[in-house]
Amino acid sequence: MYLSRGGYEVAVLDGFQKRRWEAQIGVQPLAPIHPLQERVRIWKRETGKNIRVFVGDLAHERFTARVFEQWKPDAIIHYGEQPSAPFSMMGNEKAVETQVNNVAGNLNVLFAMKRSVPTAHLIKLGTMGEYGTPNIDIEEGWLDIEHKGRKDRVLMPKKPGSFYHLSKVHDSHNCEFVCRVWNLRITDLNQGVVYGIETDETQIHEELNTSFHYDEVFGTALNRFCVQAAAGLPITPYGSGGQKRGFLNIRDTIQCVELALSNPPLSGEFRVFNQFTEVFSIRELASTVAAAAKEIGVTAKVEHIINPRIEEEEHYYNPVLTHLPSLGLKPHKLSDTLVKSMLSYIKRHSDRIDPDTIAPRVKWEGYV
Ligand code: USQ
């Protein structure tokens, strides 16, 4: 919607897998998400801008190839992946579904690019979680090494924490390979944990809202904490809450895509941007939400619970962030009343909160 408003000619390709997964596990976004075609009609009515819709599954190579041949994009923004770590850890079937959907879908995009638009720019949504929490600084994708007196530049080593995060590592390797052998141009956005609900575009009409999850599977930490506070439930850092992550506001995710789009890499370049604006520990987030809730008259309790994941809870964390700021990223800060605006949105929809979907049941040690 942002790019369409900005004058780009936009097509959206969607197979509605996320809606199917939500139905399978019995969760829904906080506010309902209307059918895509209806949202596109509302967008046209409100802004006069047309967005072309292609319905199908990226993992079907003939469909993907046909769309690329027909539409001939100058740039592709690839957000079409299974995004949840807990979903991928629910067992054998969901792990396979996650990796097939993500890795095969991305491979089909790469082949379709090579065949129909070899000079197009792929902006691929990766994740900061590809790196895990190493005891060294996290560089932006590439690491200069010296080993036994010889030097090389290699992809930053990866130690991800779920089958989902692993799928993004596999994608990154496939992307780097096709830049090297087919001369494609790709930006891998290693994005941190996103929080927030509204953008300028979603505010144009209620039915243009984005999908906001708070459940144990699709909800991310800060979003969950805000819903817990609003629903009078305890805020749940897992374990000690010393896990540190990079975070960014949903508005900044759009800014980052536009910066990548308007500053494309060279042909043959695999470019990696670390994409976050602030680093917090989970316990800092929990106390920030509790303090913000207090300001609007809600008393929220923080209750550390047994960590269902296998991850480091106290660790070094120092990711490098240079590329996006050097291109002009102007971050929104978490402290800029965002939590308050999130809390008021959540309160407006609080009758739809299903408390039974909040407690974590998916365990990393888990299922076979
Ligand atoms: N956590 C809690 N309590 C909760 C929920 C989460 O302590 O109620 C902890 C988790 O154990 C983890 C951290 O918060 O240490 C982040 O968890 P999350 O669920 O917010 O985020 P994550 O599973 O890492 O995945 C999310 C998105 C994923 C994206 C990733 C960016 O779902 O699509 O790739 O954030 S990153 O974390 O940088 O890899």
Coordinates of C-alpha atoms and ligand atoms in Angstrom, one line a residue:
M1 CA 0.0 0.0 0.0
Y2 CA 2.9 2.4 0.9
L3 CA 4.6 1.7 -2.5
S4 CA 1.4 1.9 -4.4
R5 CA 0.6 5.3 -2.8
G6 CA 4.2 6.4 -3.6
G7 CA 3.6 5.9 -7.4
Y8 CA 5.0 2.4 -7.9
E9 CA 2.9 0.0 -10.0
V10 CA 2.3 -2.9 -7.6
A11 CA 1.1 -6.4 -7.9
V12 CA 0.5 -8.7 -5.0
L13 CA 0.9 -12.5 -5.1
D14 CA -0.7 -14.4 -2.3
G15 CA -1.8 -18.1 -1.7
F16 CA -3.4 -17.4 1.7
Q17 CA -1.4 -20.1 3.4
K18 CA -1.2 -18.0 6.6
R19 CA -5.0 -18.0 6.8
R20 CA -5.0 -21.8 6.4
W21 CA -2.3 -22.2 9.2
E22 CA -4.2 -20.0 11.5
A23 CA -7.4 -22.1 10.9
Q24 CA -5.4 -25.3 11.5
I25 CA -4.1 -24.3 14.9
G26 CA -7.3 -22.3 15.8
V27 CA -6.0 -18.7 16.2
Q28 CA -7.0 -15.4 14.7
P29 CA -5.5 -11.9 14.4
L30 CA -6.8 -9.5 17.0
A31 CA -8.9 -7.6 14.5
P32 CA -10.4 -9.5 11.5
I33 CA -8.6 -9.4 8.2
H34 CA -10.9 -9.0 5.2
P35 CA -10.4 -10.9 1.9
L36 CA -7.5 -9.6 -0.1
Q37 CA -9.6 -8.7 -3.1
E38 CA -12.0 -6.7 -0.9
R39 CA -9.0 -4.8 0.6
V40 CA -7.7 -4.0 -2.9
R41 CA -11.1 -2.6 -3.9
I42 CA -11.2 -0.4 -0.8
W43 CA -7.7 0.8 -1.6
K44 CA -8.7 1.7 -5.1
R45 CA -11.8 3.5 -3.8
E46 CA -9.8 5.4 -1.1
T47 CA -6.7 6.3 -3.1
G48 CA -7.5 5.8 -6.8
K49 CA -4.6 3.4 -7.0
N50 CA -4.9 0.0 -8.5
I51 CA -3.1 -3.1 -7.1
R52 CA -3.0 -6.2 -9.3
V53 CA -3.7 -9.5 -7.6
F54 CA -2.3 -12.9 -8.5
V55 CA -3.7 -15.8 -6.4
G56 CA -1.5 -18.8 -6.1
D57 CA 1.3 -20.6 -4.3
L58 CA 5.0 -19.6 -4.8
A59 CA 5.9 -23.2 -4.1
H60 CA 4.2 -24.2 -7.4
E61 CA 6.9 -23.4 -9.9
R62 CA 4.7 -23.1 -12.9
F63 CA 2.5 -20.6 -11.3
T64 CA 5.4 -18.5 -10.1
A65 CA 7.1 -18.6 -13.5
R66 CA 3.9 -17.6 -15.2
V67 CA 3.4 -14.6 -13.0
F68 CA 6.9 -13.4 -13.5
E69 CA 6.7 -13.8 -17.2
Q70 CA 3.4 -11.9 -17.4
W71 CA 4.1 -9.1 -14.9
K72 CA 7.8 -8.7 -15.5
P73 CA 8.6 -6.9 -12.2
D74 CA 11.5 -4.5 -11.8
A75 CA 11.7 -5.5 -8.1
I76 CA 10.3 -8.3 -6.0
I77 CA 9.7 -7.9 -2.3
H78 CA 9.5 -11.4 -1.0
Y79 CA 7.5 -11.6 2.3
G80 CA 5.7 -14.9 1.4
E81 CA 7.1 -17.3 4.0
Q82 CA 5.9 -19.1 7.1
P83 CA 7.1 -16.7 9.7
S84 CA 6.7 -18.5 13.1
A85 CA 9.4 -20.3 15.0
P86 CA 7.0 -22.1 17.3
F87 CA 4.9 -23.2 14.3
S88 CA 8.0 -24.8 12.8
M89 CA 8.7 -26.6 16.1
M90 CA 5.3 -28.2 16.5
G91 CA 6.6 -31.5 15.0
N92 CA 7.8 -33.3 12.0
E93 CA 5.0 -32.2 9.7
K94 CA 5.1 -28.5 10.5
A95 CA 8.9 -28.4 10.3
V96 CA 8.7 -29.9 6.8
E97 CA 5.9 -27.7 5.7
T98 CA 7.8 -24.6 6.9
Q99 CA 11.0 -25.5 5.1
V100 CA 9.3 -26.7 1.9
N101 CA 7.1 -23.6 1.7
N102 CA 9.9 -21.2 2.5
V103 CA 12.9 -22.8 0.7
A104 CA 11.1 -24.1 -2.4
G105 CA 9.0 -20.9 -2.7
N106 CA 12.2 -18.8 -2.6
L107 CA 13.9 -21.1 -5.1
N108 CA 11.0 -20.8 -7.5
V109 CA 11.3 -17.0 -7.2
L110 CA 15.0 -17.2 -8.0
F111 CA 14.4 -19.4 -11.1
A112 CA 11.6 -17.2 -12.3
M113 CA 13.8 -14.2 -12.0
K114 CA 16.6 -15.8 -13.9
R115 CA 14.2 -16.9 -16.7
S116 CA 12.1 -13.7 -17.0
V117 CA 13.7 -10.7 -15.3
P118 CA 17.4 -11.4 -14.6
T119 CA 18.2 -7.7 -13.9
A120 CA 15.4 -7.3 -11.4
H121 CA 16.2 -6.6 -7.7
L122 CA 15.0 -9.2 -5.2
I123 CA 14.4 -7.8 -1.7
K124 CA 14.2 -10.9 0.4
L125 CA 12.9 -10.9 4.0
G126 CA 15.4 -12.7 6.1
T127 CA 15.8 -12.5 9.9
M128 CA 18.3 -11.5 12.5
G129 CA 17.5 -14.9 14.1
E130 CA 19.6 -16.5 11.3
Y131 CA 22.7 -15.5 13.3
G132 CA 21.5 -16.7 16.7
T133 CA 23.3 -15.2 19.7
P134 CA 27.0 -15.7 19.0
N135 CA 29.7 -14.6 21.4
I136 CA 31.1 -12.3 18.8
D137 CA 29.7 -9.2 17.1
I138 CA 27.2 -9.9 14.4
E139 CA 28.4 -8.4 11.1
E140 CA 26.0 -7.5 8.3
G141 CA 26.0 -10.8 6.4
W142 CA 29.6 -11.1 5.6
L143 CA 32.7 -11.7 7.8
D144 CA 36.3 -11.0 6.9
I145 CA 38.4 -13.9 8.3
E146 CA 42.1 -14.7 8.6
H147 CA 42.7 -18.5 9.0
K148 CA 46.2 -20.0 9.2
G149 CA 47.7 -16.9 7.6
R150 CA 45.2 -16.7 4.7
K151 CA 42.3 -14.2 4.3
D152 CA 38.8 -14.6 2.9
R153 CA 35.4 -13.0 3.1
V154 CA 32.7 -15.5 4.0
L155 CA 29.1 -15.4 5.0
M156 CA 28.7 -14.7 8.7
P157 CA 28.4 -18.0 10.5
K158 CA 24.8 -18.9 11.4
K159 CA 23.5 -20.6 14.6
P160 CA 19.7 -20.2 14.3
G161 CA 17.2 -21.3 17.0
S162 CA 14.4 -23.0 15.2
F163 CA 13.5 -24.9 12.0
Y164 CA 11.8 -21.6 10.8
H165 CA 15.0 -19.6 11.4
L166 CA 16.9 -22.4 9.7
S167 CA 14.7 -22.0 6.6
K168 CA 15.9 -18.4 6.3
V169 CA 19.5 -19.5 6.5
H170 CA 18.9 -22.0 3.7
D171 CA 17.3 -19.2 1.7
S172 CA 20.3 -16.9 2.3
H173 CA 22.6 -19.5 1.0
N174 CA 20.5 -20.1 -2.1
C175 CA 20.4 -16.3 -2.7
E176 CA 24.1 -15.9 -2.3
F177 CA 24.7 -18.8 -4.7
V178 CA 22.5 -17.4 -7.5
C179 CA 24.2 -13.9 -7.2
R180 CA 27.5 -15.7 -7.7
V181 CA 26.5 -18.0 -10.6
W182 CA 23.7 -16.2 -12.3
N183 CA 24.6 -12.6 -11.7
L184 CA 21.3 -11.8 -9.9
R185 CA 21.0 -8.9 -7.5
I186 CA 19.6 -9.5 -4.1
T187 CA 19.2 -7.6 -0.8
D188 CA 18.7 -9.9 2.2
L189 CA 16.9 -7.9 4.9
N190 CA 17.9 -9.6 8.2
Q191 CA 15.0 -8.2 10.1
G192 CA 14.6 -8.2 13.9
V193 CA 11.4 -8.7 15.9
V194 CA 8.7 -6.4 14.6
Y195 CA 6.2 -4.7 16.9
G196 CA 3.4 -2.3 16.2
I197 CA 0.1 -2.2 14.5
E198 CA -0.6 0.9 12.5
T199 CA 1.0 2.5 9.5
D200 CA -0.2 5.7 7.6
E201 CA -1.8 3.4 5.0
T202 CA -3.7 1.1 7.5
Q203 CA -5.1 4.2 9.0
I204 CA -6.9 5.2 5.8
H205 CA -9.6 2.6 6.3
E206 CA -10.4 0.1 9.1
E207 CA -10.4 -2.8 6.7
L208 CA -6.8 -2.1 5.5
N209 CA -5.5 -3.1 8.9
T210 CA -2.5 -5.4 9.2
S211 CA -2.6 -8.8 10.8
F212 CA -1.8 -8.4 14.5
H213 CA -1.2 -11.7 16.4
Y214 CA -0.8 -12.2 20.1
D215 CA -1.2 -16.0 20.3
E216 CA 1.7 -18.3 21.3
V217 CA 2.4 -19.3 17.7
F218 CA 2.2 -16.2 15.5
G219 CA 2.4 -13.4 18.2
T220 CA 5.8 -11.8 18.8
A221 CA 7.1 -10.9 22.2
L222 CA 6.2 -7.2 22.5
N223 CA 2.8 -7.6 20.8
R224 CA 2.0 -10.5 23.2
F225 CA 3.1 -8.5 26.3
C226 CA 0.8 -5.6 25.3
V227 CA -2.2 -7.9 24.9
Q228 CA -1.4 -9.7 28.1
A229 CA -1.3 -6.3 29.9
A230 CA -4.6 -5.1 28.3
A231 CA -6.3 -8.4 29.1
G232 CA -5.3 -8.4 32.8
L233 CA -3.1 -11.4 32.3
P234 CA 0.5 -11.7 33.5
I235 CA 3.3 -10.6 31.1
T236 CA 5.4 -13.7 30.4
P237 CA 9.1 -13.4 29.8
Y238 CA 10.4 -16.9 29.1
G239 CA 13.0 -17.9 31.6
S240 CA 15.2 -15.2 33.0
G241 CA 14.3 -12.8 30.2
G242 CA 17.9 -12.0 29.6
Q243 CA 17.5 -12.9 25.9
K244 CA 18.4 -9.9 23.8
R245 CA 17.0 -9.2 20.4
G246 CA 16.9 -6.4 17.8
F247 CA 13.5 -4.8 17.5
L248 CA 11.8 -2.4 15.1
N249 CA 8.6 -0.6 14.6
I250 CA 6.3 -1.8 11.7
R251 CA 6.6 1.6 10.2
D252 CA 10.4 1.3 10.0
T253 CA 10.1 -2.1 8.1
I254 CA 8.5 -0.2 5.2
Q255 CA 11.1 2.5 5.3
C256 CA 13.8 -0.1 5.1
V257 CA 12.2 -1.8 2.1
E258 CA 12.0 1.5 0.3
L259 CA 15.6 2.4 1.1
A260 CA 16.7 -1.0 -0.3
L261 CA 14.5 -0.5 -3.3
S262 CA 15.8 2.9 -4.2
N263 CA 19.4 1.9 -3.7
P264 CA 19.7 -1.4 -5.5
P265 CA 22.9 -3.6 -5.4
L266 CA 24.9 -4.2 -8.5
S267 CA 24.3 -7.3 -10.6
G268 CA 25.9 -10.3 -9.0
E269 CA 25.9 -8.7 -5.6
F270 CA 24.4 -10.4 -2.6
R271 CA 23.9 -7.6 -0.1
V272 CA 22.8 -8.1 3.5
F273 CA 21.3 -5.5 5.7
N274 CA 20.8 -6.0 9.4
Q275 CA 17.4 -4.5 10.1
F276 CA 16.5 -3.4 13.5
T277 CA 16.5 -0.1 15.4
E278 CA 16.9 -0.9 19.1
V279 CA 18.2 -3.8 21.1
F280 CA 16.3 -4.8 24.3
S281 CA 16.3 -7.8 26.6
I282 CA 13.0 -9.5 27.0
R283 CA 12.8 -8.5 30.7
E284 CA 13.4 -4.8 29.7
L285 CA 10.5 -5.1 27.3
A286 CA 8.3 -6.7 29.9
S287 CA 9.0 -3.8 32.4
T288 CA 8.5 -1.2 29.7
V289 CA 5.1 -2.6 28.8
A290 CA 4.1 -2.8 32.5
A291 CA 5.2 0.8 33.0
A292 CA 3.3 2.0 29.9
A293 CA 0.2 0.1 31.0
K294 CA 0.3 1.8 34.4
E295 CA 0.2 5.2 32.7
I296 CA -3.2 4.3 31.2
G297 CA -4.5 3.0 34.5
V298 CA -3.8 -0.7 33.9
T299 CA -1.8 -2.7 36.5
A300 CA 0.2 -5.4 34.8
K301 CA 2.1 -8.1 36.6
V302 CA 5.3 -9.6 35.1
E303 CA 5.6 -13.4 35.7
H304 CA 8.7 -15.2 34.4
I305 CA 7.6 -18.7 33.2
I306 CA 9.6 -21.8 32.3
N307 CA 11.1 -21.2 28.9
P308 CA 9.4 -23.5 26.3
R309 CA 12.3 -22.8 23.9
I310 CA 15.9 -24.0 24.0
E311 CA 17.9 -20.8 23.7
E312 CA 20.5 -18.8 25.6
E313 CA 19.0 -16.6 28.3
E314 CA 22.0 -14.6 29.3
H315 CA 24.4 -13.8 26.4
Y316 CA 26.6 -11.3 24.6
Y317 CA 24.7 -9.5 21.8
N318 CA 26.2 -6.9 19.6
P319 CA 24.8 -6.8 16.0
V320 CA 26.3 -4.3 13.6
L321 CA 23.9 -1.7 12.1
T322 CA 25.5 0.5 9.5
H323 CA 23.9 0.1 6.0
L324 CA 20.4 1.2 6.6
P325 CA 21.3 4.3 8.8
S326 CA 23.9 5.3 6.1
L327 CA 21.1 5.2 3.5
G328 CA 19.0 7.5 5.7
L329 CA 16.9 5.3 8.0
K330 CA 15.1 7.5 10.6
P331 CA 14.0 5.1 13.3
H332 CA 10.9 5.3 15.4
K333 CA 11.7 4.7 19.1
L334 CA 9.8 2.3 21.2
S335 CA 9.6 5.0 23.9
D336 CA 7.8 7.4 21.5
T337 CA 4.4 6.6 23.0
L338 CA 4.1 3.5 20.7
V339 CA 3.3 1.2 23.6
K340 CA 0.5 3.6 24.6
S341 CA -0.9 3.7 21.1
M342 CA -0.7 -0.1 20.8
L343 CA -2.4 -0.5 24.2
S344 CA -5.3 1.8 23.2
Y345 CA -5.7 -0.1 19.9
I346 CA -5.7 -3.4 21.8
K347 CA -8.2 -2.1 24.3
R348 CA -10.6 -1.2 21.5
H349 CA -10.5 -4.8 20.3
S350 CA -10.2 -6.4 23.7
D351 CA -13.5 -8.3 23.3
R352 CA -11.8 -10.5 20.6
I353 CA -8.9 -11.5 22.8
D354 CA -8.9 -15.3 23.3
P355 CA -6.9 -15.9 26.5
D356 CA -6.7 -19.6 25.8
T357 CA -4.3 -19.1 22.9
I358 CA -1.7 -17.1 24.9
A359 CA 0.1 -19.6 27.1
P360 CA 3.0 -21.4 25.3
R361 CA 2.4 -25.1 24.6
V362 CA 4.9 -25.7 21.9
K363 CA 8.1 -27.0 23.4
W364 CA 11.5 -27.0 21.7
E365 CA 12.5 -30.3 23.3
G366 CA 9.3 -31.5 21.9
Y367 CA 7.6 -33.7 19.5
V368 CA 8.5 -36.3 17.0
Ligands
USQ1 N1 9.5 -14.6 24.3 C1 9.2 -14.5 25.7 N2 7.9 -14.5 26.0 C2 6.9 -14.5 25.1 C3 7.2 -14.6 23.7 C4 8.5 -14.7 23.4 O1 10.1 -14.4 26.5 O2 5.7 -14.5 25.5 C5 10.9 -14.6 24.0 C6 11.4 -15.8 23.1 O3 11.7 -16.9 23.9 C7 12.6 -15.2 22.4 C8 12.2 -13.7 22.2 O4 11.1 -13.5 23.1 O5 13.7 -15.2 23.2 C9 11.7 -13.4 20.8 O6 10.6 -14.3 20.5 P1 9.5 -13.8 19.5 O7 8.4 -14.9 19.5 O8 9.1 -12.4 19.7 O9 10.3 -13.8 18.1 P2 11.0 -15.0 17.3 O10 10.5 -16.3 17.6 O11 12.4 -14.8 17.3 O12 10.4 -14.6 15.8 C10 9.9 -13.4 15.4 C11 9.1 -13.5 14.2 C12 10.0 -14.0 13.0 C13 11.2 -13.1 12.9 C14 11.9 -13.0 14.2 C15 13.0 -11.9 14.1 O13 8.0 -14.4 14.4 O14 9.3 -14.1 11.8 O15 12.1 -13.7 11.9 O16 11.0 -12.5 15.2 S1 14.4 -12.4 15.1 O17 13.9 -12.7 16.5 O18 15.4 -11.4 15.1 O19 14.9 -13.6 14.5

